[in-house]
Each structure stands twice: as structure tokens, then as C-alpha cells.
Short mmCIF file of C-alpha atoms and ligand atoms in Angstrom, two decimals:
data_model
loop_
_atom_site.label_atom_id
_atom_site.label_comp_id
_atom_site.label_asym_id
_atom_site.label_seq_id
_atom_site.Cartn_x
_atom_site.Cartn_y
_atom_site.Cartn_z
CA UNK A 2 56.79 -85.90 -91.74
CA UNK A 3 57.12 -83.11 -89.13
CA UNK A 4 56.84 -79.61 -90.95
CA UNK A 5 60.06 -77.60 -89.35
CA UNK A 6 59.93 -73.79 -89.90
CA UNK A 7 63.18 -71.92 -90.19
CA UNK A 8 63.43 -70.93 -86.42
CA UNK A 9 66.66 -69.23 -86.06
CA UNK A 10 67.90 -67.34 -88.89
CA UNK A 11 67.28 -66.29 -92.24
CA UNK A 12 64.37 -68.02 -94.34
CA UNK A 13 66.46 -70.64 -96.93
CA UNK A 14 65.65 -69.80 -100.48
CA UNK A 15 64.09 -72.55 -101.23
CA UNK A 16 61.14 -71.62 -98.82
CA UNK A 17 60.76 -68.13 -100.57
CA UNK A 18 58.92 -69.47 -103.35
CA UNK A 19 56.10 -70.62 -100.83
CA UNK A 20 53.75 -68.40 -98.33
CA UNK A 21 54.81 -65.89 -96.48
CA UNK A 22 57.12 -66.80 -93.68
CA UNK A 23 57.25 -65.37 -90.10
CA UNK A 24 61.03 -64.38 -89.43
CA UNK A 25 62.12 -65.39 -86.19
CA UNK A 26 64.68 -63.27 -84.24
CA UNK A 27 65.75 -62.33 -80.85
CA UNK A 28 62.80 -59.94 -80.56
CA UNK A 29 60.45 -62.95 -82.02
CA UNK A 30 60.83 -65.08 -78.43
CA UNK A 31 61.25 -68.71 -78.66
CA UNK A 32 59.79 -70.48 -75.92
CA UNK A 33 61.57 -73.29 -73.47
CA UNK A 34 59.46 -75.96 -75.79
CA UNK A 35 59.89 -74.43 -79.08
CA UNK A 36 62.05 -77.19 -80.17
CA UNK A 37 59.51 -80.17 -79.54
CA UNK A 38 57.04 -78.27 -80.98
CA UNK A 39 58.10 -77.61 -83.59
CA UNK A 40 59.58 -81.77 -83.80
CA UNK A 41 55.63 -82.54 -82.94
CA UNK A 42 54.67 -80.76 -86.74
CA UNK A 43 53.69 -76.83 -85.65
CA UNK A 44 52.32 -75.71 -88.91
CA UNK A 45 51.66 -72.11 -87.63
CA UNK A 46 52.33 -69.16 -85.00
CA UNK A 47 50.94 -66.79 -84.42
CA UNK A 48 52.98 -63.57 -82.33
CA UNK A 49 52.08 -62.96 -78.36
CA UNK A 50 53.87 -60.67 -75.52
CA UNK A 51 56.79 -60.68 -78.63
CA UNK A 52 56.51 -64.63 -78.27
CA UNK A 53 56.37 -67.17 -80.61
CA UNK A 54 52.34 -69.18 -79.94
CA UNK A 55 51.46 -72.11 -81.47
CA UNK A 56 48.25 -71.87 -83.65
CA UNK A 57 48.03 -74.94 -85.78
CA UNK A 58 48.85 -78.50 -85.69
CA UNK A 59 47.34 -80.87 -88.01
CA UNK A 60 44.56 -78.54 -88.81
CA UNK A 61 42.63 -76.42 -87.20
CA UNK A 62 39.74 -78.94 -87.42
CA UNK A 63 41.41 -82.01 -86.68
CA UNK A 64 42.83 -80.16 -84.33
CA UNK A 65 39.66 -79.32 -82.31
CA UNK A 66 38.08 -82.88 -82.73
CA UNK A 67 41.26 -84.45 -80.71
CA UNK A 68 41.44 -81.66 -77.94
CA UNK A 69 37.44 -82.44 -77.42
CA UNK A 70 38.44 -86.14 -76.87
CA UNK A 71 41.66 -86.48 -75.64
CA UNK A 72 44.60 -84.82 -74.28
CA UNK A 73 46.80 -82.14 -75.51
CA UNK A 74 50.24 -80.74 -74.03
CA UNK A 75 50.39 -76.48 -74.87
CA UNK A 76 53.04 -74.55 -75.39
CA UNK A 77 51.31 -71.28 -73.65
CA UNK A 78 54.42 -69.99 -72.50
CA UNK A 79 53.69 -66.72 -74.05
CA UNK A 80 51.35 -66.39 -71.70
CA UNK A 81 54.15 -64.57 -69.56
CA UNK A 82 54.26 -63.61 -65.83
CA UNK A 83 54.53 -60.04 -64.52
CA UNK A 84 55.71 -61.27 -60.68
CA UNK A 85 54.83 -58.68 -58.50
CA UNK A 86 56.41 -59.04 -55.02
CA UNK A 87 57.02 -56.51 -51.93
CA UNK A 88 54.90 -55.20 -49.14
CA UNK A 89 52.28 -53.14 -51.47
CA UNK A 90 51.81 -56.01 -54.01
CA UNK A 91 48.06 -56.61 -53.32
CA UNK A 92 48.06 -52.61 -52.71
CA UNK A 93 49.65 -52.34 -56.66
CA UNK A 94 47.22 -54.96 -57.82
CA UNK A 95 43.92 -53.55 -56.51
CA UNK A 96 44.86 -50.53 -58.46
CA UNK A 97 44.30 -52.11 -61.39
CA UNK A 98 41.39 -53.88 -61.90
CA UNK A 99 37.87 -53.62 -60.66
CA UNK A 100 37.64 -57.20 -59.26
CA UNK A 101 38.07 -57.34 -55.31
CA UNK A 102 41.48 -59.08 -54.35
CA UNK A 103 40.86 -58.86 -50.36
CA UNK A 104 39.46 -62.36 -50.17
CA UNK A 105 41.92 -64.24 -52.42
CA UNK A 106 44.13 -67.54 -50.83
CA UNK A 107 47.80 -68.27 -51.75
CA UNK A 108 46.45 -71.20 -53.49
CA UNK A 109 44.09 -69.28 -55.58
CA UNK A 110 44.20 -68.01 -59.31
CA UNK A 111 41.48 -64.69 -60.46
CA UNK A 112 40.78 -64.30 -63.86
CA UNK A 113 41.08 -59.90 -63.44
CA UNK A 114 40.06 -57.37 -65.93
CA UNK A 115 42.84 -54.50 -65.90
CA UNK A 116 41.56 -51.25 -66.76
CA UNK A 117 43.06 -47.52 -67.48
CA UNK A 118 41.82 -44.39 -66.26
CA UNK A 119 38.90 -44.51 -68.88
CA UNK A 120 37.91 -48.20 -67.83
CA UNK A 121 39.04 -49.76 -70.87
CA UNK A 122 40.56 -53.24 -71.13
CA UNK A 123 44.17 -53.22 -70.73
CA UNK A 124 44.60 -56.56 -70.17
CA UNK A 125 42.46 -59.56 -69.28
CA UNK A 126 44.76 -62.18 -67.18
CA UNK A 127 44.91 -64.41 -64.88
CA UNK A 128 46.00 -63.31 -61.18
CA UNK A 129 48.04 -65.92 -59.04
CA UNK A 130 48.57 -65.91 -55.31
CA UNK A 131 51.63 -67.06 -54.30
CA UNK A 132 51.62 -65.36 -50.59
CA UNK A 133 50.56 -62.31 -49.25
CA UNK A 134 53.30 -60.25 -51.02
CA UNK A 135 53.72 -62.08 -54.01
CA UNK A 136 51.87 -62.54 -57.31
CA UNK A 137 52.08 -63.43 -60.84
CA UNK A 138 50.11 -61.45 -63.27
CA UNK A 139 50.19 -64.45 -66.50
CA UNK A 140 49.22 -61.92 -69.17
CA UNK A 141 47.05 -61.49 -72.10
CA UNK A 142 48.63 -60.21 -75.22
CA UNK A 143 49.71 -56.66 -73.90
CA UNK A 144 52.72 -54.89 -72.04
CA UNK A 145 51.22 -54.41 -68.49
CA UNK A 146 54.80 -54.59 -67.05
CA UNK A 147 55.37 -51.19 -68.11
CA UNK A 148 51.58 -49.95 -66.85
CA UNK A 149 52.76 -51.80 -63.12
CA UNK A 150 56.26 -50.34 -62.95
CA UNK A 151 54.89 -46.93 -63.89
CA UNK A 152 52.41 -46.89 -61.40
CA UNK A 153 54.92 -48.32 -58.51
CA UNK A 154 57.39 -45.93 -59.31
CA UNK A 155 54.57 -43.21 -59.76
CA UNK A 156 53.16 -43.84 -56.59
CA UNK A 157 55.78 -44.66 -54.60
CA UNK A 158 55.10 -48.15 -53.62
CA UNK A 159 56.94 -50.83 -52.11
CA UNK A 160 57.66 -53.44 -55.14
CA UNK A 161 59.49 -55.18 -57.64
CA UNK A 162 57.90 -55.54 -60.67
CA UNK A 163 59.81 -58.18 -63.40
CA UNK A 164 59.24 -60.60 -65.24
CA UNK A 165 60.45 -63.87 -64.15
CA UNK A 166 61.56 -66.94 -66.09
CA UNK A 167 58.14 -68.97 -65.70
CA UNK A 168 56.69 -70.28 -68.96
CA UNK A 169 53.09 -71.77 -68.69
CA UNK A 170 52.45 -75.53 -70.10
CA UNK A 171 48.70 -76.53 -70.38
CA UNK A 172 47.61 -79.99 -70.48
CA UNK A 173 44.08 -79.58 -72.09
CA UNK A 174 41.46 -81.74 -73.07
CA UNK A 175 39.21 -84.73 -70.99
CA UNK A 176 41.76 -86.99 -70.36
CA UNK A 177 43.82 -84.78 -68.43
CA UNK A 178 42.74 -85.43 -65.25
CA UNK A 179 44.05 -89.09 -66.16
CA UNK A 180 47.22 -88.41 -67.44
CA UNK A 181 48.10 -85.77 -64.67
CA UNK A 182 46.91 -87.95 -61.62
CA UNK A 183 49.34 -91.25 -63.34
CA UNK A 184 52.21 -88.17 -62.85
CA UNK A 185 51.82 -86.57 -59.58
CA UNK A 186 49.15 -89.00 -57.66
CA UNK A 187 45.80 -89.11 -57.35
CA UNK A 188 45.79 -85.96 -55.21
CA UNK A 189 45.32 -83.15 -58.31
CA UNK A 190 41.78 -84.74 -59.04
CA UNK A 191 40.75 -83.00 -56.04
CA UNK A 192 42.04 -79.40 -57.17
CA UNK A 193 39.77 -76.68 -57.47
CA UNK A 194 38.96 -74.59 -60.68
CA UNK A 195 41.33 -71.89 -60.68
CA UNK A 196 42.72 -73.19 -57.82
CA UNK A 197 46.88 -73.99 -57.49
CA UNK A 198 49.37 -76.32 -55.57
CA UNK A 199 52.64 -77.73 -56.23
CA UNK A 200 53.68 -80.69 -57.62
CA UNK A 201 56.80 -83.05 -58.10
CA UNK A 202 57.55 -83.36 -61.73
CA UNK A 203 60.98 -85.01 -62.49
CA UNK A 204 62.59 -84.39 -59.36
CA UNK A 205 61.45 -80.43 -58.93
CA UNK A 206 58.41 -78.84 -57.99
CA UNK A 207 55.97 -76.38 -59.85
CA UNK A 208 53.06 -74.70 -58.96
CA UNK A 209 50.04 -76.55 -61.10
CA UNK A 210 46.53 -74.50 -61.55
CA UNK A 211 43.39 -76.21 -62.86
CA UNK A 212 43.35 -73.26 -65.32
CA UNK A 213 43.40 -72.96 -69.08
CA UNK A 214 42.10 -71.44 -72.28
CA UNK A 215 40.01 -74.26 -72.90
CA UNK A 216 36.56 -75.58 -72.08
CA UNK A 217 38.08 -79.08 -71.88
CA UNK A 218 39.28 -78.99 -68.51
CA UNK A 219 42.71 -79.61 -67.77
CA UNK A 220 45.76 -77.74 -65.66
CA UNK A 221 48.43 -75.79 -66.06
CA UNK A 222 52.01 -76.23 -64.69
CA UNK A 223 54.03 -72.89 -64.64
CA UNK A 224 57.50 -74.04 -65.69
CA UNK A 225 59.63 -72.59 -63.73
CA UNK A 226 63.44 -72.53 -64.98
CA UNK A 227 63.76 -72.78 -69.03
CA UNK A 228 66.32 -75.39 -68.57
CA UNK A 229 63.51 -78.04 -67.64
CA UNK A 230 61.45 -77.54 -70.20
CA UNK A 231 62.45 -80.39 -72.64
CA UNK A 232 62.36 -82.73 -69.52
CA UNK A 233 58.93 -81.59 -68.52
CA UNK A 234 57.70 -81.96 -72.17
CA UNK A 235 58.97 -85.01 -72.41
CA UNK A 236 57.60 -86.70 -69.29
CA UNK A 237 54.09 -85.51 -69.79
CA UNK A 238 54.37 -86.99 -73.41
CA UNK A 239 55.43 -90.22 -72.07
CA UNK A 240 52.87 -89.77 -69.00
CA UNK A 241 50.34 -89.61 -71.87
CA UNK A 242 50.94 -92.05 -74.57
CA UNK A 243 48.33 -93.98 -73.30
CA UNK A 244 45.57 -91.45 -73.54
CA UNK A 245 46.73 -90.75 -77.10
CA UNK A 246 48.64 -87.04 -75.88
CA UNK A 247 49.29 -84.68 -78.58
CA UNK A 248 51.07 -81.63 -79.23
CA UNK A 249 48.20 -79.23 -79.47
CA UNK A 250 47.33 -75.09 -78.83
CA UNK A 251 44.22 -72.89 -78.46
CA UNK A 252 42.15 -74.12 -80.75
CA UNK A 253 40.05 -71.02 -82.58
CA UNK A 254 36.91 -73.21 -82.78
CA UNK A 255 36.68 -74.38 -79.34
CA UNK A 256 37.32 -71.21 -78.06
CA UNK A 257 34.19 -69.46 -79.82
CA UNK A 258 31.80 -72.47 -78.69
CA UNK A 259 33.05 -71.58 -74.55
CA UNK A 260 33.26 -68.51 -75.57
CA UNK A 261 36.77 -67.94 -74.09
CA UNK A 262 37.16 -63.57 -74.78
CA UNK A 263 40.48 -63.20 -76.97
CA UNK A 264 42.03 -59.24 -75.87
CA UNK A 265 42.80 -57.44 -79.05
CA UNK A 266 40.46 -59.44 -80.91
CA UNK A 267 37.19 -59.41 -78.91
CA UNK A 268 37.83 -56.59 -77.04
CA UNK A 269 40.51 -53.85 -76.45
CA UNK A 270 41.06 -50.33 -74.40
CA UNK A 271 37.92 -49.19 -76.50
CA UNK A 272 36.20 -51.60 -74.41
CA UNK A 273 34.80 -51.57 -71.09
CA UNK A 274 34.45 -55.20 -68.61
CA UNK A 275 30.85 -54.28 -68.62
CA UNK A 276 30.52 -54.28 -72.43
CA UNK A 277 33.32 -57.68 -72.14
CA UNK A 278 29.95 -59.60 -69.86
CA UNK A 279 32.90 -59.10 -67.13
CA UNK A 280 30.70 -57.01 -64.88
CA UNK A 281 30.46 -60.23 -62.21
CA UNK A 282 34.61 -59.30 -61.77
CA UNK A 283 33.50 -55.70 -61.24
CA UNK A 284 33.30 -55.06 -57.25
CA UNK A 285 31.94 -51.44 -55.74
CA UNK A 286 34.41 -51.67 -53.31
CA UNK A 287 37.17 -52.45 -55.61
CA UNK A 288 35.81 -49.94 -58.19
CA UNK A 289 36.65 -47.13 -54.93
CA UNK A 290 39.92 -47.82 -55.26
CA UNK A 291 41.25 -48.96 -58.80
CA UNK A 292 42.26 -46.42 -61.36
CA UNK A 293 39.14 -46.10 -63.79
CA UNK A 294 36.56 -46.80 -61.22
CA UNK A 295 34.48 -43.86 -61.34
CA UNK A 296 34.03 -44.67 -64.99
CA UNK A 297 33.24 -47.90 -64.49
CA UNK A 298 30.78 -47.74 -61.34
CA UNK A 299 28.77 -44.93 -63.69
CA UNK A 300 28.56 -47.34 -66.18
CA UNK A 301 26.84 -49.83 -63.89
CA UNK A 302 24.78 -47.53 -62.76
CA UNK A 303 23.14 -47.24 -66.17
CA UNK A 304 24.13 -49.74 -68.36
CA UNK A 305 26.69 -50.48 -70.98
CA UNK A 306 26.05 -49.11 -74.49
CA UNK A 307 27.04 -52.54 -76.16
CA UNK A 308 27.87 -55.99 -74.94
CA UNK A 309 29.45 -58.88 -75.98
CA UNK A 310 27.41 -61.89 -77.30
CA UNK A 311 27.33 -64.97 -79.29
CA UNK A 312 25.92 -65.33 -82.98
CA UNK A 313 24.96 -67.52 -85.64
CA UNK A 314 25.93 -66.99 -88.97
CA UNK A 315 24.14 -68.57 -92.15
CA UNK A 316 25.55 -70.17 -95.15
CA UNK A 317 28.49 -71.89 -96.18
CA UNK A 318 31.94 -72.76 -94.18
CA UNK A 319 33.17 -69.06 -92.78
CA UNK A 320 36.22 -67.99 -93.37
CA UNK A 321 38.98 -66.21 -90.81
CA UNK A 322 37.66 -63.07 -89.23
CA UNK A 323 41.44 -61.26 -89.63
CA UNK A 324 39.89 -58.10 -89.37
CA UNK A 325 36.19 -56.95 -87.60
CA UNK A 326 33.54 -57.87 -89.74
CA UNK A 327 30.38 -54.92 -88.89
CA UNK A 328 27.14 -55.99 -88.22
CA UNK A 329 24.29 -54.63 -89.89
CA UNK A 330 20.29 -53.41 -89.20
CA UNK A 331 17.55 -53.82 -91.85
CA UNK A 332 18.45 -50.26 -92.56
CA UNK A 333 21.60 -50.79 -93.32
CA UNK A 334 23.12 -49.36 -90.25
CA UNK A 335 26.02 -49.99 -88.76
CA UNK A 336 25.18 -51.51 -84.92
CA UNK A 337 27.99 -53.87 -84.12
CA UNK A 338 31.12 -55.70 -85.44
CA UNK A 339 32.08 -59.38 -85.54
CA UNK A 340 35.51 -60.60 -84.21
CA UNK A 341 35.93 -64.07 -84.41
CA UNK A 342 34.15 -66.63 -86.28
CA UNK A 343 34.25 -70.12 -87.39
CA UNK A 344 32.82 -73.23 -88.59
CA UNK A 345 31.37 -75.46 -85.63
CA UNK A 346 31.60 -79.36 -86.43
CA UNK A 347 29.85 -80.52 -83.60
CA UNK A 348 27.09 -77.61 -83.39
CA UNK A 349 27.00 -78.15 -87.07
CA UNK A 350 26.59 -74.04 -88.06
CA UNK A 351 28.99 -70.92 -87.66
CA UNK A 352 29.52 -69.52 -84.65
CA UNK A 353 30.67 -65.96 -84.17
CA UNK A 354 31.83 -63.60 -81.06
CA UNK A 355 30.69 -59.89 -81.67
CA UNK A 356 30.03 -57.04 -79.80
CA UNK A 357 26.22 -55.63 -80.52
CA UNK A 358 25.12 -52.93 -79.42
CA UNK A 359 21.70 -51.93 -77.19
CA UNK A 360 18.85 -51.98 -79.06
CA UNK A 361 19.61 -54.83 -81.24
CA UNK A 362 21.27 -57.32 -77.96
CA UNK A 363 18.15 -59.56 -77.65
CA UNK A 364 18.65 -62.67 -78.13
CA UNK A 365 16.85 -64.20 -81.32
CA UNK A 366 17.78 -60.85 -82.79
CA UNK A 367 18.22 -60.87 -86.52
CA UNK A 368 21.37 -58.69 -88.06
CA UNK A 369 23.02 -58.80 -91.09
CA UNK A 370 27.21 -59.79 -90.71
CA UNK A 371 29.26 -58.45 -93.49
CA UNK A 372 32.26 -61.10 -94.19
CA UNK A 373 34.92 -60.62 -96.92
CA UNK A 374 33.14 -63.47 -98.90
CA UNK A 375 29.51 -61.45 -98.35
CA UNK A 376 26.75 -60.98 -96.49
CA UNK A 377 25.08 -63.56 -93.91
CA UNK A 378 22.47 -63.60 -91.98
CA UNK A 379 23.45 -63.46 -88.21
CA UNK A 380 21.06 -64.30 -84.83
CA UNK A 381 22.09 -62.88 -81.70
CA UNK A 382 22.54 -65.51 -78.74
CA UNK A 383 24.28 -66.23 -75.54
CA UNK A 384 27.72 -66.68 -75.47
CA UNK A 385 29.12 -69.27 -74.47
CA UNK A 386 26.99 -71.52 -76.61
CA UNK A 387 24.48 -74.07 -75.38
CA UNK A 388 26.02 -77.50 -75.53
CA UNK A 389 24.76 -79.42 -78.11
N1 LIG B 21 45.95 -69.09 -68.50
C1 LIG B 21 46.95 -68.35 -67.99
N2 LIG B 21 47.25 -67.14 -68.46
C2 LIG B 21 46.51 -66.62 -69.47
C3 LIG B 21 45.43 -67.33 -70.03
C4 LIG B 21 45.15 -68.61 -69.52
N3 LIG B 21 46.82 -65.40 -69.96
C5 LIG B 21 46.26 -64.98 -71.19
C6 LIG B 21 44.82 -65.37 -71.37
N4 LIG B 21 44.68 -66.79 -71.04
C7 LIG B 21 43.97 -64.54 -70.46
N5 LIG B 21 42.56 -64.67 -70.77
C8 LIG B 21 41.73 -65.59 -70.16
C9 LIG B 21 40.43 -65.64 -70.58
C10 LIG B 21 39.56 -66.53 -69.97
C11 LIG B 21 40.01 -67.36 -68.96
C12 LIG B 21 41.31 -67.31 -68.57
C13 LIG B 21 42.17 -66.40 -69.15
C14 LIG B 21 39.08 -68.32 -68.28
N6 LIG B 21 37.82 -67.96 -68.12
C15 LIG B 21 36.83 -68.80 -67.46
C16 LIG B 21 35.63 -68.95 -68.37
O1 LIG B 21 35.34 -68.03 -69.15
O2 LIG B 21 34.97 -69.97 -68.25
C17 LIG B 21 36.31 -68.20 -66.19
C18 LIG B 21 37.30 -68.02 -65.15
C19 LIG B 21 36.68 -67.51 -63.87
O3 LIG B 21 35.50 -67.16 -63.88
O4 LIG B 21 37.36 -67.46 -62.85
O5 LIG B 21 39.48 -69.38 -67.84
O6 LIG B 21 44.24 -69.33 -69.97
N7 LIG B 21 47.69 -68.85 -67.02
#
């Protein structure tokens, strides 16, 4: 039976007796396909850009194992869109991050560190072109509307800076090439990674990116209008019946294994792109000109002090890393921190995402991980990890 949560309104007594509940208000955004998500059995949320995301289905496992073989339709829609539009759009945009923007096409999508005056991550989306003077910033879990507005008014530029009504919709997973081509034609096999054009879904056009927080493959259609999103939702579930669709989200194994960065888990402002393994989005000529630059072309100069890497931890199933976990010498000293960690099925260990720092980044180095349930051994390796 599908597992409804008390969406609108005040938790029923009979539910107090059980786990803590979320409380949903207006603050607490639904999303345009909260309602069939929650009629396809959401079991959890978790809170992004003040919008309700998806972070459990079945399990987290069982989860995983489908989204590796099949397809899954995401509710990403808190993934929302700072539209920047005017004259001095690209002129707003290459303010703020350190990856060049001068050779992007309208049919292109940039996955952009944003950085503050100190070089720290701000924000880590993902950059669409629409035209010349018109973008959509689809943001990682942080308020950069206020950071571009500020700077606009600040310096004076020529822009509007809102956020439109455009909710992101992945279709994730191997099969949805498939399913997407039996919807809009054979045409979106031919799409490029990161690369967008629009297509006719029930009688309207959206703009469709192969895109998404997944190493699966698969596309994302930016819903535009939160009237359509039941209709979308619906077509895509009946486009994919035969390729066994499922309601499904980011999935908090697969993610570690691509090693897919999380902001405010693997890094935040205390971190640098170059310490993020972002310094291939990190341009000199774009460092000239966005705020934080100087700090950042230094730092290339020389080095970062830390960087982020994959690991392997010993022993038993891990559990949630809710909090960093620090990583540990053989004197006992403190030279990194683990955030985010879970059991692999297929690579058949734990896997963990940590920052390390210098003299202890080799890979094949051997650190101790402190996790609420004790201490593991941990080996420092690439990130993302080899296929199996
Ligand atoms: N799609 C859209 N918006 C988003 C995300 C998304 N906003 C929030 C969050 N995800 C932003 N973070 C990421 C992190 C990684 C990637 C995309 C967004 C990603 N990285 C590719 C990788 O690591 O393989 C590389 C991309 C590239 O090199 O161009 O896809 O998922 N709309």
C-alpha cells in the first residue's frame, strides 16, 4: 500500500506515536508532482531551496538496484531556476564563477562552481543557455538569488533576476534513452551530454537536457508551468510501463560510486573548486574577472591544501554519515573528515566521499575514519570509483 505522509496540515494524532514527522507548510514547498509522488509510496524527504525532495522509495537499496537497471521518473523540482535575463546576463554570470562562459551555445548546459570573494563554494549548479541574454541558473541547495540580485543591483547591471515557475523532472536510469525516444522520436538519442533542445510533450514544448544527478544516463525536462505537471508525470509513466518506470530520486549510493559532489555535504563556502577536484571549471581568463579570482588563481598557482577523494571503509554495513565523520593519522591526528558514506552492493565494500588533506591524498593511503558506530579502517582512492 502506498505510504501517504500528512502533506498539508497538521500531523493526525495517530502518527505522533511513530518517528518524527517533517511538518509541511507554505514555507516547506510542495512541488508540481508532489501528489503522484507521494501516490507512487515516497517514504522520505528530505528539505532543498525550502522544497520538499524525495529521498526514499522502497528503500534506499532496492532503490539503487532498479535505477542501475531500469528507468526512474524524479521529482527534482527543487532543483529551482534563478532565470537571469537582460543585456548583462552573461556579464552577471561571469561574475560568479571561475568557469569561462564566452564559448557556451543556446543549446548548451555548464555544470559552474559559484564562488564569493574568498573563493568558496556558494553554489555548485548547472548553467543553461537559453539565448544570448537569457539563462537559468538550476541551483544546488543554497539562496544564490539573493547573491545575483545583490550584485545586479550593486553593480548596476542590466537584469532581471527571478525565479521562474520551471520545476526540473529527471528520467534516470539505462532505459531512458528508450522510453524518451517512444515519447518525442528517435531524435533525443542523438543529444549531447549536457546538451538541451525542446521537445513536444502532450501538446506543449519543454526544453529537455541530457543532464542529471545520476551516473545512469538519462535527461531532464524543465517543466515549465506547474499546471502540467500531473499530465507530464503521467505520460512519462505510461511512456514507460514497458521498461518497468518507477517513481524514484537521487539515490545516496549511486551517487558516492560516480561520485556526484553533494554542496553542504561534501563541500561548502569553507571550500574552494580546487579542493572540490573542480579546478578543470576553473579558467585564468574567467578567474580575471569573477569575484574571488585572485584567491582562486593563487591557489592554482600552488596547490590546494586538501582535496576531495574517494575511500574505502572496512567492516560491517556503514551507517548514515548525518554529520562529518574526521579522518584520522597513525598519530591520532586529525587530517580530514568524511561526508558521505554507504554500503556498495555491487562493489561489494563501503564507499565514502571525504575531503583529505596534503600529505595523506595518495592514493592507497591508509587513515583511520571515525563513525558513530567506531573506528574503520579507510584507503584513500579516486573518486569516482572504478567500475566494477
Ligand atoms: N541537474 C540540474 N540542476 C541541478 C542538479 C542536476 N542542481 C543541483 C545539483 N544537481 C547541482 N550539482 C551537480 C553536480 C554534478 C552534476 C550536475 C549537477 C554533474 N556532473 C557531471 C559529473 O560529475 O559527471 C559532470 C558534468 C560536466 O562535467 O559538465 O552532472 O543534476 N538541472
Amino acid at each position: 500500500m502506498a505510504y501517504h505522509l500528512p502533506l498539508l496540515g497538521l500531523v493526525p494524532e495517530g502518527f505522533m506515536s511513530q518517528a518524527p514527522f517533517l511538518s509541511v507548510s507554505r514555507r516547506t514547498r510542495s512541488t508540481p508532482f508532489t501528489r503522484r509522488v507521494e501516490d507512487n509510496g515516497v517514504s522520505a524527504y528530505t528539505v532543498y531551496n525550502h522544497m520538499l525532495l524525495p529521498t526514499v522509495f522502497e528503500s534506499v537499496v532496492a532503490d539503487y538496484h532498479h535505477l542501475k537497471k531500469h528507468v526512474q521518473i524524479w521529482d527534482v523540482a527543487c532543483e529551482r531556476q534563478v532565470e537571469v535575463r537582460g543585456p548583462d546576463a552573461a556579464e552577471l554570470l561571469q561574475l560568479v564563477t571561475p568557469r569561462s562562459l564566452t564559448k557556451m551555445q543556446d543549446d548548451q548546459c555548464y555544470y559552474i562552481p559559484m564562488v564569493n570573494e574568498y573563493g568558496g563554494m556558494l553554489n555548485d549548479p548547472v548553467a543553461v543557455r537559453l539565448s544570448e541574454d537569457r539563462f537559468w541558473v538550476s541551483l544546488a541547495d543554497s539562496d544564490m538569488k539573493y547573491w545575483l540580485s545583490g550584485l545586479a543591483i550593486g553593480k548596476g547591471l542590466n537584469v532581471d533576476v527571478f525565479e521562474p515557475d520551471v520545476s526540473p523532472l529527471g528520467v534516470q536510469g539505462p532505459k531512458s534513452d528508450d522510453l524518451m525516444a517512444d515519447l518525442v522520436g528517435d531524435d533525443i538519442r542523438s543529444l549531447g551530454f549536457f546538451r538541451h533542445r525542446q521537445y513536444n510533450i502532450g501538446g506543449k514544448d519543454y526544453l529537455i537536457a541530457r543532464s542529471g544527478w545520476s551516473k545512469q544516463g538519462g535527461f531532464e525536462i524543465y517543466l515549465d508551468g506547474s499546471e502540467n505537471g500531473e499530465k507530464v508525470w503521467d505520460i512519462l509513466f505510461e511512456a514507460g510501463e514497458k521498461y518497468n518506470v518507477r517513481a524514484g530520486c537521487p539515490n545516496g549510493i549511486e551517487r558516492i560510486e560516480g561520485g556526484l559532489l553533494s554542496h553542504g555535504n561534501d563541500m561548502t563556502e569553507e571550500n574552494t573548486p580546487l579542493e572540490c577536484g573542480l579546478g578543470k571549471y576553473c579558467h585564468t581568463s574567467a578567474m580575471k574577472i569573477c569575484i574571488g579570482g585572485d584567491k582562486l588563481r593563487a591557489e592554482k598557482k600552488n596547490g590546494p591544501k586538501q582535496i576531495i577523494r574517494g575511500l574505502t571503509l572496512d567492516g560491517d554495513h556503514v551507517p548514515g554519515c548525518t554529520a562529518p565523520w574526521p579522518l584520522r593519522n597513525e598519530t591520532g591526528q586529525k587530517v580530514g573528515q568524511i561526508t558521505g558514506a554507504a554500503w556498495s552492493p555491487d562493489f561489494n565494500k563501503n564507499i565514502a566521499i571525504g575531503m583529505v588533506d596534503k600529505n595523506h591524498w595518495d592514493f592507497g593511503t591508509s587513515l583511520t575514519a571515525e563513525a558513530p558506530d567506531g573506528q574503520r579502517s579507510a584507503i584513500v582512492g579516486p573518486i569516482p570509483f572504478e567500475t566494477v
